[in-house]
GROMACS .gro file of C-alpha atoms in nm:
model
  342
    1MET     CA    1  -0.420  -2.372   2.493
    2ALA     CA    2  -0.074  -2.374   2.337
    3VAL     CA    3   0.169  -2.098   2.433
    4THR     CA    4   0.235  -1.860   2.142
    5LEU     CA    5   0.524  -1.641   2.046
    6LYS     CA    6   0.309  -1.339   2.135
    7ASP     CA    7   0.261  -1.475   2.489
    8VAL     CA    8   0.638  -1.489   2.533
    9ALA     CA    9   0.675  -1.136   2.394
   10ALA     CA   10   0.415  -1.001   2.639
   11LEU     CA   11   0.584  -1.163   2.940
   12ALA     CA   12   0.933  -1.052   2.834
   13GLY     CA   13   0.818  -0.700   2.750
   14VAL     CA   14   0.951  -0.710   2.393
   15SER     CA   15   0.806  -0.725   2.043
   16PRO     CA   16   0.714  -1.060   1.880
   17SER     CA   17   0.990  -1.001   1.622
   18THR     CA   18   1.245  -0.977   1.905
   19VAL     CA   19   1.133  -1.317   2.034
   20SER     CA   20   1.159  -1.460   1.683
   21ARG     CA   21   1.511  -1.324   1.642
   22THR     CA   22   1.614  -1.448   1.985
   23CYS     CA   23   1.506  -1.799   1.884
   24LYS     CA   24   1.737  -1.765   1.584
   25ASP     CA   25   2.018  -1.625   1.804
   26ASN     CA   26   2.028  -1.317   1.582
   27PRO     CA   27   2.339  -1.110   1.667
   28SER     CA   28   2.136  -0.786   1.648
   29ILE     CA   29   1.965  -0.875   1.981
   30SER     CA   30   2.157  -0.788   2.296
   31GLU     CA   31   2.256  -1.070   2.530
   32GLU     CA   32   2.054  -0.906   2.809
   33THR     CA   33   1.738  -0.908   2.595
   34LYS     CA   34   1.802  -1.264   2.477
   35GLU     CA   35   1.832  -1.381   2.837
   36ARG     CA   36   1.505  -1.207   2.934
   37VAL     CA   37   1.327  -1.372   2.641
   38ARG     CA   38   1.472  -1.713   2.722
   39ARG     CA   39   1.356  -1.685   3.085
   40ALA     CA   40   1.005  -1.603   2.961
   41MET     CA   41   1.011  -1.903   2.724
   42ALA     CA   42   1.122  -2.131   3.006
   43GLN     CA   43   0.860  -1.994   3.244
   44LEU     CA   44   0.581  -2.046   2.991
   45GLY     CA   45   0.714  -2.373   2.852
   46TYR     CA   46   0.735  -2.231   2.500
   47ASP     CA   47   0.887  -2.454   2.232
   48PRO     CA   48   1.036  -2.244   1.948
   49GLY     CA   49   1.028  -2.545   1.713
   50GLY     CA   50   1.116  -2.443   1.358
   51LEU     CA   51   1.229  -2.100   1.474
   52SER     CA   52   1.534  -2.236   1.654
   53GLN     CA   53   1.872  -2.162   1.506
   54SER     CA   54   1.940  -2.531   1.448
   55ALA     CA   55   1.657  -2.542   1.192
   56SER     CA   56   1.850  -2.336   0.946
   57PRO     CA   57   2.190  -2.171   0.998
   58GLN     CA   58   2.104  -1.922   0.722
   59LEU     CA   59   1.850  -1.754   0.950
   60GLU     CA   60   2.118  -1.587   1.163
   61THR     CA   61   2.273  -1.391   0.881
   62SER     CA   62   1.983  -1.326   0.647
   63ARG     CA   63   2.022  -0.984   0.486
   64SER     CA   64   1.753  -1.039   0.229
   65ILE     CA   65   1.427  -0.844   0.246
   66GLY     CA   66   1.114  -0.982   0.085
   67ILE     CA   67   0.910  -0.733  -0.120
   68ILE     CA   68   0.550  -0.855  -0.130
   69LEU     CA   69   0.334  -0.748  -0.423
   70PRO     CA   70  -0.046  -0.775  -0.399
   71PRO     CA   71  -0.191  -1.102  -0.528
   72SER     CA   72  -0.268  -1.062  -0.896
   73GLN     CA   73  -0.271  -1.258  -1.219
   74LYS     CA   74  -0.167  -0.965  -1.434
   75GLU     CA   75  -0.264  -0.608  -1.351
   76VAL     CA   76  -0.024  -0.541  -1.064
   77TYR     CA   77   0.273  -0.598  -1.297
   78GLU     CA   78   0.146  -0.323  -1.527
   79ASN     CA   79   0.109  -0.060  -1.255
   80SER     CA   80   0.406   0.175  -1.246
   81PHE     CA   81   0.335   0.265  -0.881
   82TYR     CA   82   0.477  -0.072  -0.775
   83LEU     CA   83   0.777  -0.042  -1.008
   84GLU     CA   84   0.864   0.303  -0.872
   85THR     CA   85   0.824   0.186  -0.513
   86ILE     CA   86   1.049  -0.116  -0.576
   87ARG     CA   87   1.304   0.119  -0.734
   88GLY     CA   88   1.316   0.323  -0.412
   89ILE     CA   89   1.350   0.011  -0.198
   90SER     CA   90   1.625  -0.134  -0.415
   91GLN     CA   91   1.825   0.189  -0.423
   92PHE     CA   92   1.830   0.218  -0.045
   93CYS     CA   93   1.894  -0.153   0.014
   94SER     CA   94   2.183  -0.158  -0.233
   95HIS     CA   95   2.341   0.134  -0.051
   96ARG     CA   96   2.315  -0.056   0.279
   97GLN     CA   97   2.420  -0.388   0.122
   98TYR     CA   98   2.090  -0.569   0.170
   99MET     CA   99   1.937  -0.799  -0.089
  100ASN     CA  100   1.578  -0.795  -0.221
  101THR     CA  101   1.347  -1.080  -0.315
  102VAL     CA  102   1.026  -0.987  -0.499
  103ILE     CA  103   0.739  -1.213  -0.392
  104THR     CA  104   0.430  -1.261  -0.610
  105GLY     CA  105   0.128  -1.488  -0.634
  106GLN     CA  106  -0.184  -1.515  -0.845
  107ASN     CA  107  -0.403  -1.525  -0.534
  108GLU     CA  108  -0.372  -1.494  -0.156
  109THR     CA  109  -0.327  -1.869  -0.104
  110GLU     CA  110  -0.040  -1.893  -0.352
  111LEU     CA  111   0.123  -1.577  -0.217
  112LEU     CA  112   0.109  -1.701   0.141
  113LYS     CA  113   0.260  -2.039   0.046
  114VAL     CA  114   0.558  -1.865  -0.117
  115ILE     CA  115   0.613  -1.648   0.192
  116GLN     CA  116   0.591  -1.946   0.427
  117SER     CA  117   0.842  -2.138   0.215
  118LEU     CA  118   1.091  -1.850   0.221
  119VAL     CA  119   1.057  -1.819   0.598
  120ARG     CA  120   1.085  -2.194   0.655
  121THR     CA  121   1.405  -2.220   0.452
  122GLY     CA  122   1.554  -1.910   0.613
  123GLN     CA  123   1.596  -1.720   0.289
  124VAL     CA  124   1.389  -1.423   0.410
  125ASP     CA  125   1.253  -1.323   0.750
  126SER     CA  126   1.180  -0.951   0.702
  127PHE     CA  127   0.928  -0.810   0.458
  128ILE     CA  128   0.803  -0.493   0.293
  129ILE     CA  129   0.440  -0.521   0.185
  130LEU     CA  130   0.352  -0.291  -0.105
  131TYR     CA  131  -0.020  -0.280  -0.035
  132SER     CA  132  -0.267  -0.266   0.252
  133ARG     CA  133  -0.609  -0.428   0.247
  134GLN     CA  134  -0.872  -0.524   0.500
  135LYS     CA  135  -0.854  -0.868   0.666
  136ASP     CA  136  -0.535  -0.979   0.494
  137PRO     CA  137  -0.418  -1.336   0.576
  138VAL     CA  138  -0.061  -1.242   0.482
  139ILE     CA  139  -0.054  -0.978   0.755
  140ASP     CA  140  -0.209  -1.225   1.001
  141TYR     CA  141   0.063  -1.479   0.925
  142LEU     CA  142   0.354  -1.233   0.955
  143TYR     CA  143   0.220  -1.083   1.277
  144ASN     CA  144   0.136  -1.413   1.446
  145GLU     CA  145   0.479  -1.557   1.358
  146GLY     CA  146   0.653  -1.251   1.502
  147LEU     CA  147   0.816  -1.168   1.169
  148LEU     CA  148   0.934  -0.816   1.100
  149TYR     CA  149   0.740  -0.633   0.830
  150VAL     CA  150   0.685  -0.280   0.705
  151LEU     CA  151   0.360  -0.186   0.537
  152ILE     CA  152   0.324   0.065   0.255
  153GLY     CA  153  -0.025   0.192   0.323
  154LYS     CA  154  -0.233   0.252   0.635
  155ALA     CA  155  -0.254  -0.046   0.868
  156TYR     CA  156  -0.596  -0.208   0.907
  157GLN     CA  157  -0.488  -0.492   1.138
  158TYR     CA  158  -0.259  -0.452   1.443
  159ALA     CA  159  -0.227  -0.080   1.370
  160ASN     CA  160  -0.046   0.013   1.690
  161GLN     CA  161   0.218  -0.259   1.643
  162THR     CA  162   0.271  -0.205   1.269
  163ILE     CA  163   0.545  -0.003   1.103
  164TYR     CA  164   0.385   0.169   0.807
  165ILE     CA  165   0.466   0.427   0.542
  166ASP     CA  166   0.179   0.606   0.375
  167ASN     CA  167   0.043   0.921   0.215
  168ASP     CA  168  -0.247   1.110   0.369
  169ASN     CA  169  -0.478   0.973   0.102
  170LEU     CA  170  -0.791   1.114   0.259
  171LEU     CA  171  -0.646   1.467   0.258
  172ALA     CA  172  -0.503   1.425  -0.093
  173SER     CA  173  -0.840   1.323  -0.235
  174GLN     CA  174  -1.016   1.601  -0.049
  175GLU     CA  175  -0.771   1.849  -0.202
  176ALA     CA  176  -0.819   1.697  -0.549
  177THR     CA  177  -1.196   1.735  -0.518
  178GLU     CA  178  -1.166   2.091  -0.389
  179TYR     CA  179  -0.943   2.175  -0.685
  180LEU     CA  180  -1.236   2.085  -0.913
  181ILE     CA  181  -1.477   2.280  -0.692
  182ARG     CA  182  -1.259   2.591  -0.724
  183LEU     CA  183  -1.284   2.551  -1.102
  184GLY     CA  184  -1.660   2.585  -1.064
  185HIS     CA  185  -1.768   2.221  -1.084
  186LYS     CA  186  -2.066   2.121  -0.873
  187SER     CA  187  -2.146   1.778  -1.023
  188ILE     CA  188  -1.836   1.575  -0.942
  189ALA     CA  189  -1.815   1.195  -0.964
  190TYR     CA  190  -1.565   0.946  -0.824
  191LEU     CA  191  -1.407   0.644  -0.994
  192GLY     CA  192  -1.203   0.413  -0.773
  193SER     CA  193  -1.069   0.064  -0.727
  194ASP     CA  194  -1.180  -0.190  -0.466
  195SER     CA  195  -1.249  -0.021  -0.130
  196SER     CA  196  -1.103  -0.321   0.055
  197LEU     CA  197  -0.770  -0.158  -0.041
  198MET     CA  198  -0.697   0.102   0.226
  199PHE     CA  199  -0.569   0.373  -0.010
  200SER     CA  200  -0.882   0.346  -0.224
  201ALA     CA  201  -1.114   0.360   0.076
  202ASP     CA  202  -0.937   0.674   0.200
  203ARG     CA  203  -0.947   0.843  -0.140
  204LYS     CA  204  -1.318   0.775  -0.165
  205ALA     CA  205  -1.368   0.914   0.186
  206GLY     CA  206  -1.168   1.228   0.099
  207TYR     CA  207  -1.388   1.290  -0.205
  208GLN     CA  208  -1.701   1.247   0.006
  209THR     CA  209  -1.562   1.479   0.276
  210ALA     CA  210  -1.497   1.757   0.026
  211LEU     CA  211  -1.848   1.735  -0.116
  212ALA     CA  212  -1.999   1.746   0.234
  213LEU     CA  213  -1.787   2.044   0.340
  214HIS     CA  214  -1.898   2.239   0.034
  215GLN     CA  215  -2.260   2.124   0.066
  216LEU     CA  216  -2.258   1.953  -0.272
  217PRO     CA  217  -2.475   1.646  -0.337
  218LEU     CA  218  -2.325   1.301  -0.291
  219ARG     CA  219  -2.497   1.075  -0.544
  220PRO     CA  220  -2.448   0.698  -0.519
  221ASP     CA  221  -2.475   0.666  -0.899
  222HIS     CA  222  -2.183   0.909  -0.934
  223CYS     CA  223  -1.954   0.693  -0.721
  224LEU     CA  224  -1.820   0.391  -0.912
  225GLU     CA  225  -1.571   0.123  -0.810
  226ILE     CA  226  -1.394  -0.110  -1.053
  227ALA     CA  227  -1.209  -0.406  -0.902
  228SER     CA  228  -1.028  -0.498  -1.225
  229VAL     CA  229  -0.981  -0.283  -1.534
  230SER     CA  230  -0.914  -0.585  -1.755
  231ARG     CA  231  -1.231  -0.766  -1.644
  232ASP     CA  232  -1.468  -0.468  -1.643
  233ASP     CA  233  -1.672  -0.413  -1.960
  234GLY     CA  234  -1.715  -0.041  -1.891
  235SER     CA  235  -2.094  -0.051  -1.919
  236SER     CA  236  -2.160   0.121  -1.583
  237LEU     CA  237  -1.907   0.392  -1.664
  238ARG     CA  238  -2.055   0.455  -2.008
  239ALA     CA  239  -2.405   0.464  -1.860
  240MET     CA  240  -2.301   0.738  -1.619
  241LEU     CA  241  -2.128   0.938  -1.894
  242GLN     CA  242  -2.436   0.917  -2.116
  243SER     CA  243  -2.692   1.007  -1.849
  244PRO     CA  244  -2.878   1.341  -1.897
  245ASP     CA  245  -2.737   1.473  -1.568
  246ARG     CA  246  -2.384   1.332  -1.613
  247PRO     CA  247  -2.103   1.478  -1.401
  248THR     CA  248  -1.886   1.759  -1.534
  249ALA     CA  249  -1.575   1.639  -1.346
  250MET     CA  250  -1.433   1.323  -1.194
  251VAL     CA  251  -1.182   1.230  -0.926
  252VAL     CA  252  -1.010   0.902  -1.021
  253SER     CA  253  -0.810   0.697  -0.770
  254ASP     CA  254  -0.539   0.579  -1.013
  255ASP     CA  255  -0.392   0.688  -1.348
  256ILE     CA  256  -0.470   0.347  -1.499
  257LEU     CA  257  -0.838   0.395  -1.423
  258ALA     CA  258  -0.815   0.748  -1.563
  259VAL     CA  259  -0.689   0.610  -1.895
  260SER     CA  260  -0.988   0.373  -1.900
  261LEU     CA  261  -1.213   0.671  -1.833
  262GLU     CA  262  -1.058   0.864  -2.123
  263ARG     CA  263  -1.126   0.567  -2.351
  264ALA     CA  264  -1.488   0.553  -2.235
  265CYS     CA  265  -1.527   0.924  -2.302
  266LEU     CA  266  -1.396   0.875  -2.655
  267GLU     CA  267  -1.644   0.591  -2.710
  268VAL     CA  268  -1.944   0.806  -2.612
  269GLY     CA  269  -1.824   1.121  -2.787
  270LEU     CA  270  -1.718   1.331  -2.487
  271SER     CA  271  -1.417   1.563  -2.506
  272ILE     CA  272  -1.167   1.612  -2.222
  273PRO     CA  273  -1.161   1.864  -2.062
  274LYS     CA  274  -1.438   2.043  -2.256
  275ASP     CA  275  -1.711   1.798  -2.151
  276LEU     CA  276  -1.543   1.631  -1.852
  277SER     CA  277  -1.254   1.738  -1.630
  278ILE     CA  278  -1.042   1.457  -1.483
  279ILE     CA  279  -0.798   1.457  -1.191
  280SER     CA  280  -0.624   1.132  -1.097
  281PHE     CA  281  -0.355   0.987  -0.870
  282ASN     CA  282   0.006   0.864  -0.884
  283ASN     CA  283   0.146   1.095  -1.157
  284SER     CA  284   0.273   0.792  -1.348
  285LEU     CA  285   0.413   0.782  -1.699
  286LEU     CA  286   0.057   0.720  -1.820
  287ALA     CA  287  -0.046   1.065  -1.694
  288ARG     CA  288   0.211   1.224  -1.924
  289LEU     CA  289   0.146   1.002  -2.227
  290THR     CA  290  -0.230   1.056  -2.253
  291SER     CA  291  -0.383   1.325  -2.466
  292PRO     CA  292  -0.465   1.554  -2.302
  293GLN     CA  293  -0.209   1.494  -2.030
  294LEU     CA  294  -0.364   1.417  -1.691
  295THR     CA  295  -0.370   1.648  -1.393
  296SER     CA  296  -0.259   1.409  -1.119
  297ILE     CA  297  -0.168   1.388  -0.751
  298ASP     CA  298   0.197   1.280  -0.717
  299VAL     CA  299   0.224   1.048  -0.416
  300ASN     CA  300   0.607   1.023  -0.441
  301SER     CA  301   0.611   0.647  -0.504
  302CYS     CA  302   0.990   0.617  -0.506
  303GLN     CA  303   1.015   0.800  -0.173
  304LEU     CA  304   0.760   0.563  -0.022
  305GLY     CA  305   0.996   0.279  -0.114
  306ILE     CA  306   1.302   0.457   0.024
  307GLU     CA  307   1.129   0.526   0.356
  308ALA     CA  308   1.005   0.167   0.380
  309ALA     CA  309   1.356   0.028   0.319
  310SER     CA  310   1.506   0.272   0.568
  311GLN     CA  311   1.260   0.172   0.838
  312ILE     CA  312   1.289  -0.204   0.794
  313ILE     CA  313   1.669  -0.196   0.800
  314ASN     CA  314   1.663   0.035   1.102
  315HIS     CA  315   1.434  -0.207   1.286
  316MET     CA  316   1.637  -0.510   1.174
  317GLU     CA  317   1.950  -0.355   1.321
  318ASN     CA  318   1.772  -0.209   1.627
  319PRO     CA  319   1.497  -0.462   1.705
  320ASN     CA  320   1.363  -0.297   2.021
  321LEU     CA  321   1.248   0.019   1.846
  322MET     CA  322   0.884   0.119   1.868
  323ALA     CA  323   0.667   0.081   1.558
  324THR     CA  324   0.701   0.388   1.337
  325LYS     CA  325   0.440   0.562   1.124
  326ILE     CA  326   0.562   0.792   0.845
  327ILE     CA  327   0.352   1.009   0.614
  328VAL     CA  328   0.512   1.100   0.280
  329PRO     CA  329   0.389   1.432   0.134
  330HIS     CA  330   0.188   1.451  -0.189
  331HIS     CA  331   0.152   1.734  -0.437
  332LEU     CA  332  -0.072   1.820  -0.729
  333ILE     CA  333   0.064   1.835  -1.084
  334GLU     CA  334  -0.155   2.055  -1.304
  335ARG     CA  335  -0.180   1.958  -1.670
  336ASP     CA  336  -0.448   1.977  -1.938
  337SER     CA  337  -0.727   1.743  -1.827
  338CYS     CA  338  -0.911   2.000  -1.614
  339ARG     CA  339  -1.075   2.329  -1.704
  340ALA     CA  340  -1.309   2.580  -1.543
  341PHE     CA  341  -1.677   2.493  -1.568
  342VAL     CA  342  -1.875   2.750  -1.765
   0.00000   0.00000   0.00000
């Protein structure tokens, strides 16, 4: 079996990213650490191949950070969460004189090819990933190549070795649900995006936890997931809203979905918040433009970006640091989309 970069890292007692940077003779690695890594490579017979500094002189001085958006044909570019997070990253990087490269792709295959090309040419070798999903080939590639990355969202793969910045989405959703319970609602539904996304899975779990703690029924037909707003015809949502025992309140995992819910309510003749109370997430511009304005959980998107940029630069300049996990606080913004149930 071929010797891998991770084998060298284990023998040398360093992180895979430190081995990768040693192969590129990165000046941020101490000479003592470089020598330890080189001894491990010699002992194992490891060939750094394309990672060697001769492959691309640009690799030694790269101060460009790749910002990886989730694979999408359209919808991700319309979500203000990503724009706000990129704003935070860019502000911090500009202050520290680092460059940004935004990386996109219509699907996972295309996205991965772009990342591999940037790494191969030495344009980028450190990344901030703006999403976290289960079984992600992008994460597998970055980890197995020993490339430095910071994740915005809870890590699913390689959790103990991953630097990540997140909200406590489970707690935030539990609090959102309990806010509706305090208003007297007992029939509360959930509308979320794909549960393969870690934030969505946690928000669904927080909703379920709140119902269980307050001994309220958890009905499968009151828990809907929509993978794509643009491709969903809304029939399942309208069916739930028109059922004789429809919910009186809903927790929604994203403001964009909440706007779709408001449109569905209008189509079936329901009034917000008279007939249905809605609480959503992200506190985006959409939450303030709707009528009525949405009560929403502010996850501090810009701060998530600032923290991610701070951590990746800190680890670029101090490569032997342990992987860091940071939780950014959330808070609830009360507006007009919720009312007491009578």
